[in-house]
Every structure is written in C-alpha cells, then in structure tokens.
GROMACS .gro file of C-alpha atoms in nm:
model
  304
    1MET     CA    1   0.641  -0.308  -0.625
    2PHE     CA    2   0.717  -0.658  -0.494
    3TYR     CA    3   0.614  -0.769  -0.145
    4ASP     CA    4   0.730  -1.037   0.096
    5LEU     CA    5   0.488  -1.029   0.387
    6ASN     CA    6   0.631  -1.313   0.596
    7VAL     CA    7   0.988  -1.292   0.723
    8PRO     CA    8   1.006  -1.445   1.074
    9TRP     CA    9   1.148  -1.217   1.341
   10SER     CA   10   1.462  -1.354   1.505
   11ASP     CA   11   1.685  -1.247   1.792
   12ASN     CA   12   1.981  -1.326   1.568
   13SER     CA   13   2.019  -0.972   1.434
   14ARG     CA   14   2.309  -1.059   1.206
   15GLU     CA   15   2.123  -1.332   1.016
   16LEU     CA   16   1.805  -1.122   0.998
   17GLN     CA   17   2.001  -0.825   0.865
   18ARG     CA   18   2.152  -1.044   0.592
   19THR     CA   19   1.806  -1.172   0.498
   20ILE     CA   20   1.657  -0.823   0.471
   21ALA     CA   21   1.957  -0.694   0.274
   22PHE     CA   22   1.928  -0.985   0.030
   23LEU     CA   23   1.556  -0.919  -0.019
   24ASP     CA   24   1.640  -0.559  -0.100
   25GLU     CA   25   1.905  -0.672  -0.347
   26LEU     CA   26   1.658  -0.905  -0.523
   27GLY     CA   27   1.419  -0.616  -0.586
   28TYR     CA   28   1.159  -0.647  -0.308
   29ASP     CA   29   1.015  -0.312  -0.197
   30THR     CA   30   0.813  -0.407   0.115
   31VAL     CA   31   0.902  -0.665   0.381
   32ALA     CA   32   0.691  -0.765   0.684
   33LEU     CA   33   0.868  -0.899   0.993
   34ALA     CA   34   0.646  -1.159   1.160
   35HIS     CA   35   0.611  -1.231   1.532
   36THR     CA   36   0.418  -1.547   1.626
   37LEU     CA   37   0.179  -1.583   1.921
   38THR     CA   38   0.087  -1.937   2.025
   39GLY     CA   39  -0.170  -2.062   2.270
   40ARG     CA   40  -0.413  -1.836   2.452
   41LEU     CA   41  -0.371  -1.467   2.378
   42PRO     CA   42  -0.240  -1.263   2.675
   43ALA     CA   43  -0.498  -1.087   2.890
   44ASP     CA   44  -0.299  -0.760   2.908
   45LEU     CA   45  -0.352  -0.667   2.543
   46LEU     CA   46  -0.518  -0.342   2.650
   47ILE     CA   47  -0.187  -0.215   2.791
   48TRP     CA   48   0.015  -0.380   2.518
   49PRO     CA   49   0.292  -0.352   2.398
   50PRO     CA   50   0.507  -0.396   2.708
   51GLN     CA   51   0.830  -0.211   2.775
   52THR     CA   52   1.023  -0.447   2.547
   53PRO     CA   53   0.812  -0.509   2.233
   54PRO     CA   54   0.883  -0.823   2.027
   55ILE     CA   55   0.978  -0.622   1.717
   56PRO     CA   56   1.149  -0.297   1.825
   57SER     CA   57   1.112   0.028   1.637
   58PRO     CA   58   1.355   0.127   1.500
   59LEU     CA   59   1.533  -0.198   1.424
   60PRO     CA   60   1.863  -0.266   1.601
   61PHE     CA   61   2.050  -0.267   1.267
   62PRO     CA   62   2.051  -0.033   0.965
   63THR     CA   63   1.831  -0.106   0.664
   64SER     CA   64   1.796   0.039   0.316
   65ARG     CA   65   1.595   0.361   0.293
   66ARG     CA   66   1.420   0.227  -0.017
   67LEU     CA   67   1.289  -0.078   0.168
   68ARG     CA   68   0.963  -0.046   0.362
   69ILE     CA   69   0.954  -0.248   0.685
   70LEU     CA   70   0.618  -0.360   0.830
   71ARG     CA   71   0.535  -0.545   1.151
   72ARG     CA   72   0.314  -0.851   1.145
   73CYS     CA   73   0.159  -1.079   1.405
   74ASN     CA   74   0.096  -1.448   1.335
   75ILE     CA   75  -0.169  -1.609   1.556
   76SER     CA   76  -0.170  -1.987   1.578
   77LEU     CA   77  -0.537  -2.085   1.601
   78THR     CA   78  -0.581  -2.392   1.819
   79ASP     CA   79  -0.914  -2.319   1.988
   80ALA     CA   80  -1.201  -2.132   1.824
   81ALA     CA   81  -1.327  -1.999   2.159
   82THR     CA   82  -1.015  -1.798   2.257
   83ASN     CA   83  -0.986  -1.560   1.964
   84HIS     CA   84  -1.203  -1.269   2.079
   85ARG     CA   85  -0.902  -1.045   2.156
   86ILE     CA   86  -0.769  -1.049   1.799
   87PRO     CA   87  -0.907  -0.701   1.703
   88GLN     CA   88  -0.699  -0.545   1.983
   89LEU     CA   89  -0.378  -0.656   1.808
   90GLN     CA   90  -0.455  -0.443   1.503
   91LYS     CA   91  -0.361  -0.131   1.698
   92HIS     CA   92  -0.004  -0.254   1.747
   93TYR     CA   93   0.076  -0.437   1.421
   94ASP     CA   94   0.056  -0.344   1.054
   95ILE     CA   95  -0.076  -0.691   0.959
   96VAL     CA   96  -0.258  -0.953   1.166
   97ALA     CA   97  -0.247  -1.305   1.018
   98ALA     CA   98  -0.411  -1.625   1.136
   99ARG     CA   99  -0.265  -1.973   1.100
  100PRO     CA  100  -0.539  -2.235   1.144
  101THR     CA  101  -0.437  -2.579   1.266
  102ASP     CA  102  -0.753  -2.776   1.187
  103GLU     CA  103  -1.072  -2.769   0.984
  104LYS     CA  104  -1.275  -2.592   1.254
  105THR     CA  105  -1.035  -2.301   1.303
  106LEU     CA  106  -0.991  -2.270   0.925
  107ALA     CA  107  -1.366  -2.232   0.879
  108GLN     CA  108  -1.377  -1.974   1.159
  109ALA     CA  109  -1.089  -1.774   1.007
  110CYS     CA  110  -1.255  -1.772   0.664
  111THR     CA  111  -1.600  -1.665   0.785
  112ASN     CA  112  -1.580  -1.475   1.115
  113LEU     CA  113  -1.234  -1.366   1.232
  114ASP     CA  114  -1.131  -1.006   1.173
  115VAL     CA  115  -0.784  -1.079   1.031
  116ASP     CA  116  -0.597  -0.951   0.727
  117LEU     CA  117  -0.441  -1.275   0.606
  118ILE     CA  118  -0.484  -1.651   0.641
  119SER     CA  119  -0.152  -1.834   0.635
  120LEU     CA  120  -0.157  -2.212   0.610
  121ASP     CA  121   0.116  -2.459   0.703
  122LEU     CA  122   0.114  -2.646   0.373
  123THR     CA  123   0.372  -2.903   0.487
  124GLN     CA  124   0.113  -3.085   0.697
  125ARG     CA  125  -0.150  -3.318   0.562
  126PHE     CA  126  -0.505  -3.188   0.602
  127GLU     CA  127  -0.781  -3.433   0.684
  128LYS     CA  128  -1.027  -3.282   0.437
  129HIS     CA  129  -0.986  -3.120   0.099
  130PHE     CA  130  -1.022  -2.746   0.060
  131LYS     CA  131  -1.364  -2.627  -0.056
  132PHE     CA  132  -1.444  -2.321  -0.260
  133PRO     CA  133  -1.742  -2.195  -0.049
  134MET     CA  134  -1.517  -2.170   0.258
  135LEU     CA  135  -1.222  -2.006   0.083
  136GLY     CA  136  -1.454  -1.793  -0.130
  137ALA     CA  137  -1.611  -1.648   0.185
  138ALA     CA  138  -1.268  -1.524   0.298
  139ILE     CA  139  -1.181  -1.379  -0.044
  140THR     CA  140  -1.518  -1.202  -0.060
  141ARG     CA  141  -1.446  -1.038   0.279
  142GLY     CA  142  -1.107  -0.915   0.150
  143VAL     CA  143  -0.901  -1.172   0.344
  144LYS     CA  144  -0.625  -1.326   0.131
  145ILE     CA  145  -0.475  -1.676   0.142
  146GLU     CA  146  -0.098  -1.697   0.187
  147LEU     CA  147   0.129  -1.963   0.036
  148CYS     CA  148   0.485  -1.986   0.175
  149TYR     CA  149   0.740  -2.146  -0.056
  150SER     CA  150   1.060  -2.165   0.151
  151GLN     CA  151   0.938  -2.474   0.339
  152ALA     CA  152   0.961  -2.669   0.014
  153LEU     CA  153   1.318  -2.549  -0.041
  154LEU     CA  154   1.473  -2.594   0.303
  155SER     CA  155   1.288  -2.897   0.439
  156SER     CA  156   1.477  -3.226   0.439
  157ASP     CA  157   1.157  -3.428   0.481
  158PRO     CA  158   1.029  -3.556   0.143
  159ASN     CA  159   0.677  -3.593   0.285
  160ALA     CA  160   0.671  -3.223   0.379
  161LYS     CA  161   0.770  -3.125   0.025
  162ARG     CA  162   0.511  -3.362  -0.121
  163ASN     CA  163   0.238  -3.220   0.104
  164LEU     CA  164   0.331  -2.861   0.020
  165ILE     CA  165   0.316  -2.918  -0.355
  166GLY     CA  166  -0.013  -3.107  -0.329
  167ASN     CA  167  -0.175  -2.848  -0.099
  168ALA     CA  168  -0.052  -2.558  -0.312
  169THR     CA  169  -0.191  -2.705  -0.635
  170GLN     CA  170  -0.520  -2.782  -0.461
  171LEU     CA  171  -0.546  -2.428  -0.321
  172ILE     CA  172  -0.479  -2.278  -0.665
  173ARG     CA  173  -0.743  -2.502  -0.822
  174VAL     CA  174  -1.010  -2.447  -0.555
  175SER     CA  175  -0.959  -2.071  -0.522
  176ARG     CA  176  -0.950  -2.041  -0.905
  177GLY     CA  177  -0.630  -1.837  -0.876
  178ARG     CA  178  -0.791  -1.549  -0.686
  179GLY     CA  179  -0.682  -1.392  -0.356
  180LEU     CA  180  -0.348  -1.573  -0.329
  181VAL     CA  181  -0.037  -1.415  -0.175
  182PHE     CA  182   0.311  -1.567  -0.210
  183SER     CA  183   0.558  -1.516   0.076
  184SER     CA  184   0.888  -1.674   0.168
  185GLU     CA  185   0.869  -1.737   0.545
  186ALA     CA  186   1.244  -1.770   0.513
  187LYS     CA  187   1.449  -1.795   0.832
  188SER     CA  188   1.774  -1.755   0.640
  189VAL     CA  189   1.906  -1.629   0.311
  190LEU     CA  190   1.893  -1.978   0.158
  191GLY     CA  191   1.511  -1.980   0.160
  192ILE     CA  192   1.467  -1.661  -0.045
  193ARG     CA  193   1.404  -1.652  -0.419
  194ALA     CA  194   1.381  -1.364  -0.665
  195PRO     CA  195   1.033  -1.248  -0.778
  196SER     CA  196   1.078  -1.401  -1.123
  197ASP     CA  197   1.165  -1.740  -0.969
  198VAL     CA  198   0.855  -1.729  -0.747
  199ILE     CA  199   0.637  -1.647  -1.050
  200ASN     CA  200   0.784  -1.944  -1.239
  201LEU     CA  201   0.724  -2.169  -0.936
  202ALA     CA  202   0.360  -2.057  -0.926
  203SER     CA  203   0.331  -2.140  -1.297
  204VAL     CA  204   0.462  -2.491  -1.228
  205TRP     CA  205   0.197  -2.531  -0.956
  206GLY     CA  206  -0.077  -2.444  -1.207
  207LEU     CA  207  -0.113  -2.067  -1.172
  208GLY     CA  208  -0.075  -1.841  -1.476
  209HIS     CA  209   0.205  -1.592  -1.516
  210GLU     CA  210  -0.017  -1.287  -1.462
  211ARG     CA  211  -0.185  -1.433  -1.153
  212GLY     CA  212   0.155  -1.534  -1.019
  213LYS     CA  213   0.280  -1.178  -1.054
  214ASP     CA  214  -0.036  -1.050  -0.883
  215GLY     CA  215   0.049  -1.276  -0.589
  216LEU     CA  216   0.366  -1.072  -0.532
  217THR     CA  217   0.237  -0.725  -0.622
  218LYS     CA  218  -0.137  -0.659  -0.639
  219GLU     CA  219  -0.271  -0.900  -0.376
  220PRO     CA  220  -0.020  -0.823  -0.097
  221ARG     CA  221  -0.061  -0.451  -0.162
  222ALA     CA  222  -0.436  -0.496  -0.108
  223VAL     CA  223  -0.361  -0.670   0.224
  224VAL     CA  224  -0.139  -0.383   0.345
  225GLU     CA  225  -0.378  -0.107   0.240
  226PHE     CA  226  -0.685  -0.284   0.375
  227ALA     CA  227  -0.514  -0.332   0.712
  228ARG     CA  228  -0.409   0.035   0.718
  229LEU     CA  229  -0.763   0.151   0.645
  230LYS     CA  230  -0.901  -0.062   0.930
  231ARG     CA  231  -0.661   0.111   1.171
  232THR     CA  232  -0.693   0.471   1.050
  233SER     CA  233  -1.043   0.503   0.903
  234PHE     CA  234  -1.396   0.486   1.039
  235LYS     CA  235  -1.507   0.120   1.029
  236GLY     CA  236  -1.268   0.060   0.738
  237VAL     CA  237  -1.487   0.261   0.500
  238VAL     CA  238  -1.440   0.637   0.544
  239ASP     CA  239  -1.095   0.792   0.573
  240VAL     CA  240  -1.099   1.162   0.670
  241ILE     CA  241  -0.807   1.371   0.545
  242TYR     CA  242  -0.763   1.716   0.702
  243GLY     CA  243  -0.684   1.980   0.442
  244GLY     CA  244  -0.798   2.296   0.619
  245GLU     CA  245  -0.462   2.471   0.629
  246LYS     CA  246  -0.424   2.479   0.253
  247ALA     CA  247  -0.780   2.610   0.207
  248VAL     CA  248  -0.719   2.889   0.460
  249GLU     CA  249  -0.401   2.993   0.281
  250GLU     CA  250  -0.581   3.008  -0.053
  251LYS     CA  251  -0.862   3.212   0.099
  252GLU     CA  252  -0.618   3.462   0.253
  253THR     CA  253  -0.431   3.492  -0.077
  254GLY     CA  254  -0.758   3.568  -0.257
  255LYS     CA  255  -0.844   3.836   0.000
  256LYS     CA  256  -0.503   4.000  -0.039
  257ALA     CA  257  -0.539   4.010  -0.418
  258THR     CA  258  -0.888   4.163  -0.392
  259ASN     CA  259  -0.770   4.431  -0.148
  260ALA     CA  260  -0.477   4.516  -0.374
  261GLN     CA  261  -0.710   4.561  -0.671
  262LYS     CA  262  -0.938   4.789  -0.468
  263ARG     CA  263  -0.646   5.006  -0.356
  264LYS     CA  264  -0.521   5.035  -0.711
  265ALA     CA  265  -0.864   5.137  -0.842
  266ALA     CA  266  -0.904   5.397  -0.565
  267SER     CA  267  -0.563   5.547  -0.639
  268MET     CA  268  -0.647   5.573  -1.010
  269GLU     CA  269  -0.973   5.755  -0.932
  270SER     CA  270  -0.808   6.000  -0.692
  271THR     CA  271  -0.516   6.090  -0.922
  272PRO     CA  272  -0.604   6.364  -1.182
  273VAL     CA  273  -0.526   6.273  -1.539
  274SER     CA  274  -0.389   6.546  -1.770
  275LEU     CA  275  -0.513   6.607  -2.124
  276SER     CA  276  -0.186   6.499  -2.270
  277GLU     CA  277  -0.218   6.162  -2.097
  278GLN     CA  278  -0.578   6.124  -2.220
  279GLU     CA  279  -0.487   6.196  -2.585
  280LYS     CA  280  -0.326   5.901  -2.750
  281PRO     CA  281  -0.079   5.955  -3.036
  282ALA     CA  282  -0.212   5.870  -3.384
  283SER     CA  283  -0.084   5.565  -3.560
  284LYS     CA  284   0.133   5.582  -3.872
  285ARG     CA  285  -0.157   5.473  -4.093
  286GLN     CA  286  -0.377   5.749  -3.951
  287GLN     CA  287  -0.097   6.004  -4.004
  288LYS     CA  288  -0.074   5.905  -4.372
  289ARG     CA  289  -0.449   5.941  -4.416
  290ASN     CA  290  -0.444   6.283  -4.254
  291LYS     CA  291  -0.157   6.393  -4.475
  292LYS     CA  292  -0.331   6.268  -4.791
  293ALA     CA  293  -0.655   6.445  -4.696
  294GLN     CA  294  -0.466   6.767  -4.633
  295GLU     CA  295  -0.293   6.749  -4.974
  296GLU     CA  296  -0.627   6.689  -5.150
  297SER     CA  297  -0.783   6.987  -4.976
  298GLU     CA  298  -0.489   7.211  -5.075
  299LYS     CA  299  -0.512   7.090  -5.436
  300GLU     CA  300  -0.888   7.173  -5.448
  301LYS     CA  301  -0.818   7.522  -5.318
  302ALA     CA  302  -0.548   7.576  -5.583
  303ASP     CA  303  -0.789   7.468  -5.864
  304GLU     CA  304  -1.046   7.717  -5.747
   0.00000   0.00000   0.00000
C-alpha cells in the first residue's frame, strides 16, 4: 500500500477532487488531507471542532471507495512556549504534524512534542546543519521525518530547488536513511508523481531503492497506526478489544450440545431393546465357518 500523507486542503473542491482522483489513478491507497494552523493555537480547543470544521466529513465531492482518506493538522512552530495544547488536537485529527521554523523549535519537536510527524520546509536555508543526535531522538520516539518533493517540481525559484536538494541529501545522510517519509504536498495535479518516480528521485538523492520504497509504504503506515493507537489505546501501549459476544455464543452452543447428548442418552436408557435388536447378524465369513463345521460334524457321524 502506498501513502501520501500531505495533500493540502483547499476550498477549491474541483481542483482538490482532481488531485485525489489522480492519486487514486497512480496507485496510492491512503491520502491525508492537511489543514494548517499558524500562530498561537486557539484557546477553545476543548470545545473544538466548531460548527464548520476545516475538513468536513464526508467530503463535499465523491471519492473512490478503494481510497482511504485521513485528516491531518499541520502546526507551524514559531514559539516553543505556546505548544502545550497540541495533545488536544489528536482527538480531532488522524495525524498531527509539526513544521519547525528554526533550530529551537526543531529541537523541541524532536525531543519533547507529542506529534506524529515532523515536516520540514526544505526550500529554506537552515542556519545550522542537521545533527544525528537530534533527529535520532525523534526516530527513537517513533516520530518520522517528512520530505515533500512537489516544491522542487513546481517552484520557479532556482534557489528554492537548490536548497531542497541540498537539505534532502543532508537529511538522508544524517538520518542514515531511517524514519523518512516521502509526501507530495501538492496543491495541484502537476505536483504529483507516481510511486516509482518518487522512489527513483529518492535514489538520486542518495537513498537506496528499498529505503525509498519504505518511505512510501512502511514508514507512513507506522505513522498512521501509531497515531491511531495513541487515540484509541491506553497510553499508546494497551489496546483493549471487546470479544465477549462471540465467547457467549460459543458457550451457549456448547451447553445446547451437552443438553442434547444428555436427552439422547436418557431416551436410549428408557426405551426397551428387543432380543432381535441385540443380536447382530453373522458375517459371511462366520457363516462359511459355521457351515464347514457342520459338514465336518455330519461326516464324523456318518463314519461312526
């Protein structure tokens, strides 16, 4: 199964419908529609979502039944002191992703924030190089690093393309190819590529073919399942599945079978059995033996 976990939500339903239909045609199985929150998080998250949610359910246009649609929230991290309401968003979105804007917020997202994904704007030039201890802390916690490729395809700024390629190769080298997720972040059909093209692009950036395929299948699936467990299970560790109804049905079926056997045994004991039913007919071999013994006895009597 191929995943694209970053398709920006747009009020232009026609263009968004074309994008989702083209992703389905290219062979993607799961698509996440992303809504972005900038600045300070709203104080009314406890009564969120409002009457008109950003991403309605169901969508205002038809989609393929085969395609799985998820809802994602992108949080632009500008101040490390205003991110304490992030866990409340997990109740309303399938995926919560953080987009750091500087070195301080990146370090906070990798070490402390309870998010599912870290998405970086690779078109900008970072002041410092990425370091493995910081990214390794996020990967150890189960938080993946997202690389979006459509910015290199649709941007008309050569510096943005140069920065994206340089940051992507540096991320692949520093992370040692682990915990990377490839998404499109495509706002139109022109920014989407088939899974095989994305794998080849990752190979050009220095990632192997197998790791590139994992960035579209295994790693994003881990993000989705880990986020689901955090919402439905106890502290993201224990998931209780109720199966009592099936056990009760099996127990009742066993009781019915036992009662039927008891009734059958009681009826057999109460019914008298005739002698003819008790005596079983002799087999053909036994009949031959009896006949031979009878002839021998008659022959002995004739000799006497």
